[in-house]
Short mmCIF file of C-alpha atoms in Angstrom, two decimals:
data_model
loop_
_atom_site.label_atom_id
_atom_site.label_comp_id
_atom_site.label_asym_id
_atom_site.label_seq_id
_atom_site.Cartn_x
_atom_site.Cartn_y
_atom_site.Cartn_z
CA UNK O 1 -13.34 -26.13 -41.43
CA UNK O 2 -14.83 -26.39 -44.98
CA UNK O 3 -12.35 -25.34 -47.72
CA UNK O 4 -14.86 -23.14 -49.54
CA UNK O 5 -16.78 -20.58 -47.41
CA UNK O 6 -18.20 -17.86 -49.39
CA UNK O 7 -18.65 -14.21 -48.13
CA UNK O 8 -22.15 -13.69 -48.85
CA UNK O 9 -23.01 -17.53 -47.66
CA UNK O 10 -20.49 -17.49 -44.80
CA UNK O 11 -19.97 -14.26 -43.19
CA UNK O 12 -21.86 -12.06 -46.07
CA UNK O 13 -19.97 -11.72 -44.86
CA UNK O 14 -2.27 8.70 -41.38
CA UNK O 15 0.91 8.84 -41.54
CA UNK O 16 3.88 6.43 -40.63
CA UNK O 17 4.33 8.09 -37.48
CA UNK O 18 0.76 7.86 -36.53
CA UNK O 19 0.68 4.16 -37.39
CA UNK O 20 3.75 3.54 -35.46
CA UNK O 21 2.24 5.44 -32.39
CA UNK O 22 -0.66 2.70 -32.52
CA UNK O 23 1.58 -0.32 -32.34
CA UNK O 24 3.51 1.16 -29.44
CA UNK O 25 0.83 2.97 -27.43
CA UNK O 26 -1.38 -0.03 -27.51
CA UNK O 27 0.79 -1.93 -25.29
CA UNK O 28 -0.67 -3.40 -21.99
CA UNK O 29 -0.38 -0.98 -19.23
CA UNK O 30 -0.49 2.31 -21.43
CA UNK O 31 -3.25 4.56 -20.15
CA UNK O 32 -3.68 6.59 -23.38
CA UNK O 33 -7.05 6.44 -24.76
CA UNK O 34 -9.13 7.04 -28.02
CA UNK O 35 -10.94 10.21 -28.58
CA UNK O 36 -12.87 11.63 -31.58
CA UNK O 37 -12.48 15.11 -32.96
CA UNK O 38 -14.75 15.81 -36.00
CA UNK O 39 -13.69 13.16 -38.68
CA UNK O 40 -10.55 12.24 -36.92
CA UNK O 41 -9.83 9.31 -34.60
CA UNK O 42 -6.99 9.98 -31.92
CA UNK O 43 -5.27 8.07 -29.61
CA UNK O 44 -3.34 9.74 -26.81
CA UNK O 45 -4.32 13.07 -28.14
CA UNK O 46 -2.55 12.42 -31.58
CA UNK O 47 -4.29 11.48 -34.84
CA UNK O 48 -4.40 7.62 -35.78
CA UNK O 49 -5.32 5.31 -38.41
CA UNK O 50 -6.34 1.68 -37.65
CA UNK O 51 -5.01 -0.51 -40.41
CA UNK O 52 -5.15 -4.11 -40.27
CA UNK O 53 -7.21 -7.23 -41.14
CA UNK O 54 -10.32 -9.25 -39.77
CA UNK O 55 -9.28 -12.67 -38.36
CA UNK O 56 -12.85 -14.24 -37.98
CA UNK O 57 -13.95 -15.67 -34.84
CA UNK O 58 -11.97 -17.58 -32.25
CA UNK O 59 -14.37 -20.82 -32.08
CA UNK O 60 -14.74 -21.60 -35.83
CA UNK O 61 -12.62 -19.40 -38.33
CA UNK O 62 -9.53 -19.36 -35.72
CA UNK O 63 -10.23 -22.70 -34.15
CA UNK O 64 -7.09 -24.47 -35.29
CA UNK O 65 -4.94 -21.21 -35.97
CA UNK O 66 -2.10 -20.40 -33.66
CA UNK O 67 -1.87 -17.47 -31.34
CA UNK O 68 1.28 -16.39 -33.03
CA UNK O 69 -0.75 -14.92 -35.85
CA UNK O 70 -1.22 -11.81 -33.98
CA UNK O 71 2.70 -11.45 -33.73
CA UNK O 72 3.00 -12.05 -37.54
CA UNK O 73 0.40 -9.58 -38.34
CA UNK O 74 2.02 -6.93 -35.95
CA UNK O 75 5.56 -7.57 -37.22
CA UNK O 76 5.56 -8.71 -40.79
CA UNK O 77 2.10 -7.32 -42.07
CA UNK O 78 2.31 -3.96 -40.24
CA UNK O 79 -0.92 -4.30 -38.95
CA UNK O 80 -2.00 -1.82 -36.15
CA UNK O 81 -5.42 -3.35 -35.48
CA UNK O 82 -7.24 -6.76 -35.83
CA UNK O 83 -10.91 -7.32 -35.88
CA UNK O 84 -12.10 -10.48 -33.69
CA UNK O 85 -15.84 -11.55 -34.58
CA UNK O 86 -18.21 -13.31 -32.12
CA UNK O 87 -21.16 -15.43 -33.87
CA UNK O 88 -24.25 -15.00 -32.11
CA UNK O 89 -25.00 -18.73 -32.61
CA UNK O 90 -21.77 -19.53 -30.54
CA UNK O 91 -22.76 -17.00 -28.02
CA UNK O 92 -26.25 -18.55 -27.51
CA UNK O 93 -25.18 -22.22 -27.38
CA UNK O 94 -22.17 -22.08 -25.17
CA UNK O 95 -21.57 -18.50 -23.89
CA UNK O 96 -18.85 -19.43 -21.41
CA UNK O 97 -16.93 -21.57 -23.95
CA UNK O 98 -17.18 -18.59 -26.53
CA UNK O 99 -16.24 -15.88 -23.94
CA UNK O 100 -12.97 -17.91 -23.00
CA UNK O 101 -12.02 -18.13 -26.54
CA UNK O 102 -12.57 -14.35 -27.23
CA UNK O 103 -10.40 -13.63 -24.01
CA UNK O 104 -7.66 -15.82 -25.23
CA UNK O 105 -7.42 -14.19 -28.80
CA UNK O 106 -7.73 -10.63 -27.48
CA UNK O 107 -5.01 -11.03 -25.02
CA UNK O 108 -2.82 -12.51 -27.59
CA UNK O 109 -3.58 -9.58 -29.97
CA UNK O 110 -3.16 -7.13 -27.39
CA UNK O 111 0.21 -8.73 -26.03
CA UNK O 112 1.37 -8.15 -29.77
CA UNK O 113 0.80 -4.29 -29.42
CA UNK O 114 -2.64 -4.64 -31.72
CA UNK O 115 -5.58 -2.32 -31.37
CA UNK O 116 -8.87 -4.96 -31.16
CA UNK O 117 -12.20 -4.37 -32.39
CA UNK O 118 -14.56 -6.91 -30.89
CA UNK O 119 -17.17 -7.60 -33.42
CA UNK O 120 -20.99 -8.98 -33.14
CA UNK O 121 -20.97 -11.10 -36.13
CA UNK O 122 -24.82 -10.73 -36.56
CA UNK O 123 -25.97 -10.77 -40.08
CA UNK O 124 -29.80 -9.60 -40.46
CA UNK O 125 -32.07 -7.60 -38.25
CA UNK O 126 -34.60 -8.74 -35.69
CA UNK O 127 -37.79 -9.78 -36.94
CA UNK O 128 -36.85 -8.87 -40.65
CA UNK O 129 -34.05 -11.10 -41.86
CA UNK O 130 -31.48 -13.65 -40.78
CA UNK O 131 -28.83 -15.20 -43.02
CA UNK O 132 -28.95 -18.69 -43.90
CA UNK O 133 -26.34 -21.03 -42.89
CA UNK O 134 -25.26 -24.14 -45.02
CA UNK O 135 -25.34 -27.17 -42.59
CA UNK O 136 -22.30 -28.42 -44.15
CA UNK O 137 -20.25 -25.50 -42.74
CA UNK O 138 -20.17 -27.16 -39.08
CA UNK O 139 -21.55 -23.69 -37.71
CA UNK O 140 -24.86 -23.31 -35.80
CA UNK O 141 -27.77 -23.11 -38.02
CA UNK O 142 -28.61 -19.87 -36.21
CA UNK O 143 -24.98 -18.61 -36.40
CA UNK O 144 -25.55 -15.30 -37.74
CA UNK O 145 -29.21 -14.76 -35.92
CA UNK O 146 -29.51 -12.15 -33.32
CA UNK O 147 -32.40 -10.28 -31.57
CA UNK O 148 -32.12 -7.55 -29.14
CA UNK O 149 -32.13 -9.69 -26.31
CA UNK O 150 -29.20 -11.77 -27.30
CA UNK O 151 -27.29 -8.74 -28.45
CA UNK O 152 -27.88 -6.82 -25.13
CA UNK O 153 -26.58 -9.86 -23.14
CA UNK O 154 -23.51 -10.13 -25.29
CA UNK O 155 -22.78 -6.49 -24.84
CA UNK O 156 -23.60 -6.49 -21.11
CA UNK O 157 -20.74 -9.25 -20.63
CA UNK O 158 -18.35 -8.00 -23.13
CA UNK O 159 -18.42 -4.36 -21.86
CA UNK O 160 -18.01 -5.66 -18.35
CA UNK O 161 -15.03 -8.12 -19.42
CA UNK O 162 -13.15 -5.43 -21.97
CA UNK O 163 -14.53 -2.04 -21.39
CA UNK O 164 -11.87 -0.70 -19.52
CA UNK O 165 -8.85 -1.59 -21.79
CA UNK O 166 -8.85 1.76 -23.83
CA UNK O 167 -7.26 0.09 -27.05
CA UNK O 168 -10.33 -1.96 -27.39
CA UNK O 169 -13.14 -1.04 -29.88
CA UNK O 170 -16.72 -2.44 -29.94
CA UNK O 171 -18.51 -3.16 -33.46
CA UNK O 172 -22.16 -3.17 -32.46
CA UNK O 173 -23.47 -5.36 -35.34
CA UNK O 174 -21.69 -6.62 -38.40
CA UNK O 175 -23.98 -6.50 -41.23
CA UNK O 176 -27.46 -5.17 -40.53
CA UNK O 177 -30.08 -6.48 -43.19
CA UNK O 178 -33.82 -4.97 -43.04
CA UNK O 179 -34.60 -6.00 -46.28
CA UNK O 180 -32.86 -9.17 -47.94
CA UNK O 181 -34.13 -7.84 -51.30
CA UNK O 182 -32.79 -4.15 -51.34
CA UNK O 183 -29.62 -4.18 -53.27
CA UNK O 184 -28.92 -0.38 -53.63
CA UNK O 185 -28.09 2.30 -50.90
CA UNK O 186 -31.36 4.40 -50.10
CA UNK O 187 -30.92 5.10 -46.34
CA UNK O 188 -34.37 4.44 -45.73
CA UNK O 189 -33.98 1.89 -43.12
CA UNK O 190 -31.41 4.08 -40.95
CA UNK O 191 -33.84 5.31 -38.61
CA UNK O 192 -34.75 1.95 -37.74
CA UNK O 193 -31.37 0.56 -37.21
CA UNK O 194 -30.26 3.65 -35.16
CA UNK O 195 -33.35 3.06 -32.57
CA UNK O 196 -31.80 -0.45 -31.87
CA UNK O 197 -28.23 0.85 -32.11
CA UNK O 198 -29.13 3.63 -29.28
CA UNK O 199 -30.36 0.86 -27.06
CA UNK O 200 -27.30 -1.30 -27.19
CA UNK O 201 -24.91 1.71 -26.93
CA UNK O 202 -26.97 2.54 -23.66
CA UNK O 203 -26.22 -0.86 -22.22
CA UNK O 204 -22.53 -0.47 -23.05
CA UNK O 205 -22.27 3.10 -21.64
CA UNK O 206 -23.35 2.00 -18.26
CA UNK O 207 -20.04 0.38 -18.04
CA UNK O 208 -17.75 1.48 -20.61
CA UNK O 209 -16.81 4.67 -22.54
CA UNK O 210 -15.05 2.63 -25.41
CA UNK O 211 -15.38 3.57 -29.05
CA UNK O 212 -18.48 1.94 -30.48
CA UNK O 213 -18.69 1.40 -34.33
CA UNK O 214 -22.00 1.29 -36.09
CA UNK O 215 -22.99 0.09 -39.52
CA UNK O 216 -25.82 1.32 -41.62
CA UNK O 217 -28.05 -1.06 -43.71
CA UNK O 218 -27.83 -3.44 -46.95
CA UNK O 219 -24.90 -5.88 -45.18
CA UNK O 220 -23.49 -2.51 -43.99
CA UNK O 221 -22.92 -1.02 -47.40
CA UNK O 222 -25.50 2.09 -47.20
CA UNK O 223 -24.41 4.91 -45.17
CA UNK O 224 -26.83 7.33 -47.10
CA UNK O 225 -28.35 9.76 -44.59
CA UNK O 226 -26.28 9.04 -41.80
CA UNK O 227 -24.35 11.98 -41.52
CA UNK O 228 -27.54 14.20 -41.36
CA UNK O 229 -28.75 12.05 -38.51
CA UNK O 230 -26.06 10.95 -36.31
CA UNK O 231 -26.09 8.94 -33.13
CA UNK O 232 -25.75 11.51 -30.43
CA UNK O 233 -22.75 10.12 -28.76
CA UNK O 234 -19.14 11.60 -29.33
CA UNK O 235 -17.41 8.28 -28.94
CA UNK O 236 -19.67 6.66 -32.06
CA UNK O 237 -17.86 5.97 -35.18
CA UNK O 238 -19.07 4.31 -38.31
CA UNK O 239 -18.34 1.21 -40.44
CA UNK O 240 -18.70 0.52 -44.16
CA UNK O 241 -18.18 -2.87 -46.00
CA UNK O 242 -17.11 -3.06 -49.67
CA UNK O 243 -16.90 -5.70 -51.99
CA UNK O 244 -16.49 -6.01 -55.82
CA UNK O 245 -20.04 -6.86 -57.05
CA UNK O 246 -22.03 -4.20 -54.87
CA UNK O 247 -23.31 -1.72 -57.36
CA UNK O 248 -20.92 -2.88 -60.07
CA UNK O 249 -21.09 -0.56 -63.10
CA UNK O 250 -22.38 2.40 -61.31
CA UNK O 251 -19.62 5.21 -61.44
CA UNK O 252 -20.61 6.83 -58.35
CA UNK O 253 -20.97 3.77 -56.25
CA UNK O 254 -18.55 4.30 -53.39
CA UNK O 255 -19.43 7.92 -52.94
CA UNK O 256 -22.97 7.47 -53.08
CA UNK O 257 -22.89 5.01 -50.38
CA UNK O 258 -20.79 6.70 -48.25
CA UNK O 259 -22.65 10.07 -48.60
CA UNK O 260 -20.30 12.43 -47.19
CA UNK O 261 -19.96 10.70 -44.06
CA UNK O 262 -16.20 10.70 -43.85
CA UNK O 263 -16.14 14.25 -43.83
CA UNK O 264 -17.98 14.44 -40.70
CA UNK O 265 -17.08 11.44 -38.57
CA UNK O 266 -14.27 8.44 -38.71
CA UNK O 267 -15.26 5.56 -40.93
CA UNK O 268 -13.76 2.06 -40.46
CA UNK O 269 -14.04 -0.40 -43.42
CA UNK O 270 -14.43 -3.04 -41.15
CA UNK O 271 -14.62 -5.52 -44.31
CA UNK O 272 -13.28 -5.35 -47.87
CA UNK O 273 -12.02 -7.70 -50.26
CA UNK O 274 -11.85 -9.68 -53.55
CA UNK O 275 -11.14 -13.07 -54.94
CA UNK O 276 -10.62 -13.98 -58.58
CA UNK O 277 -12.20 -17.16 -58.25
CA UNK O 278 -14.72 -16.41 -55.59
CA UNK O 279 -18.56 -16.06 -55.77
CA UNK O 280 -20.48 -13.23 -57.31
CA UNK O 281 -20.31 -10.97 -54.45
CA UNK O 282 -16.57 -10.90 -54.02
CA UNK O 283 -15.26 -11.98 -57.57
CA UNK O 284 -12.44 -9.42 -58.38
CA UNK O 285 -9.06 -8.80 -59.20
CA UNK O 286 -6.36 -6.28 -57.96
CA UNK O 287 -6.80 -4.51 -61.02
CA UNK O 288 -10.67 -4.10 -61.30
CA UNK O 289 -11.20 -3.76 -57.60
CA UNK O 290 -8.21 -3.78 -55.15
CA UNK O 291 -6.02 -1.02 -56.94
CA UNK O 292 -8.86 1.35 -57.54
CA UNK O 293 -10.64 0.79 -54.13
CA UNK O 294 -7.24 1.31 -52.17
CA UNK O 295 -6.09 4.14 -54.49
CA UNK O 296 -9.46 6.00 -54.85
CA UNK O 297 -11.28 5.47 -51.87
CA UNK O 298 -9.19 4.20 -48.73
CA UNK O 299 -6.22 6.52 -49.24
CA UNK O 300 -7.86 9.85 -50.39
CA UNK O 301 -10.38 9.49 -47.59
CA UNK O 302 -7.81 8.11 -45.12
CA UNK O 303 -10.52 5.56 -43.90
CA UNK O 304 -9.51 3.11 -41.52
CA UNK O 305 -9.38 -0.37 -42.83
CA UNK O 306 -9.72 -3.76 -42.01
CA UNK O 307 -9.41 -6.27 -44.84
CA UNK O 308 -11.34 -9.58 -44.61
CA UNK O 309 -10.21 -12.41 -43.92
CA UNK O 310 -6.66 -13.68 -42.51
CA UNK O 311 -7.72 -17.07 -43.09
CA UNK O 312 -7.23 -20.21 -45.44
CA UNK O 313 -10.89 -21.15 -45.33
CA UNK O 314 -13.16 -18.27 -44.85
CA UNK O 315 -13.48 -16.18 -48.15
CA UNK O 316 -11.82 -13.85 -49.55
CA UNK O 317 -9.12 -15.71 -48.06
CA UNK O 318 -5.67 -14.38 -47.58
CA UNK O 319 -3.84 -17.38 -46.77
CA UNK O 320 -3.15 -20.26 -49.13
CA UNK O 321 -4.31 -23.96 -48.00
CA UNK O 322 -0.84 -24.28 -46.10
CA UNK O 323 -2.26 -21.75 -43.79
CA UNK O 324 1.11 -19.73 -44.26
CA UNK O 325 1.71 -18.58 -47.73
CA UNK O 326 -0.35 -15.97 -49.15
CA UNK O 327 -3.23 -15.99 -51.80
CA UNK O 328 -2.83 -13.28 -54.54
CA UNK O 329 -5.26 -11.19 -52.57
CA UNK O 330 -3.22 -12.06 -49.28
CA UNK O 331 -0.22 -10.55 -51.01
CA UNK O 332 -2.18 -7.53 -52.26
CA UNK O 333 -3.08 -6.84 -48.74
CA UNK O 334 0.09 -6.98 -47.23
CA UNK O 335 1.36 -4.77 -49.82
CA UNK O 336 -1.02 -2.30 -49.23
CA UNK O 337 -0.68 -2.39 -45.27
CA UNK O 338 3.14 -2.10 -45.90
CA UNK O 339 2.45 1.17 -48.09
CA UNK O 340 -0.33 2.75 -45.90
CA UNK O 341 1.91 2.38 -42.83
CA UNK O 342 4.85 3.81 -44.48
CA UNK O 343 3.38 5.99 -47.33
CA UNK O 344 5.82 7.19 -50.02
CA UNK O 345 7.08 10.53 -50.01
#
């Protein structure tokens, strides 16, 4: 794995009782299930908050990582959930190997008592935009590109394989991008995105009633207008991504992009993070991004949170080059999870 993988170029990407419930009730064999009540996500009938990290994909980012990571995340990082990604390019070129790798990591995460979000890690939108891939990374050059046919194939097999596990959620599409030159939240592309999401949801619903997480436009940063035009499925919730340089300098940037949706439906921040020495998209510090974002957005709104990325390669990286110790950002996330899991009284 290359030592430098920028976010835009690489992956562009409750209470203490509630958190404890998640780590206990997700154990294999437990028959409790998720449900949605207004803007509240519940498990076994009780409010719950998903708190954890994205670990990347099992083929590339996690290709040399130990499965014991999941025990570490559950025990030492107080994670209640993890987000495991699948690149469309890996699925396109070797579906059997990719599915086997996904099964391996999901099984390890579930054995550790973690909820799992399975993420179709597409970046772009069919016929409109596809994220470029640097050949030096070792990824397929079409790693992030997905059309509707490939996405339907993925969700058909994944919903068959994992759709009966009540502790697994499906994230429909990582970062939709309809217009790669649009850098502000307008909500104008939500109706087009929604039409494809409904097709994919219908494919899943023929096999599973899993909680499905859907994104808005602009690399999943734009949720404007969604609250007034929801998907007609009571088991659909919404994702949001947030990095330091999105609308930097705009005082209302975060509430403007959320546009009131957290008051209506559960919102999972399936990617956020920062790096002092990262590229422009992710460059930030605990003082100018981490603290205000967690203090002023995640906690007051009780958003579900999957920080990106538990890796020594994919940035913003939580792990140092030794793959064990934490970076400044990793230490911040670990501390945040501990505080969110057991908030101060």
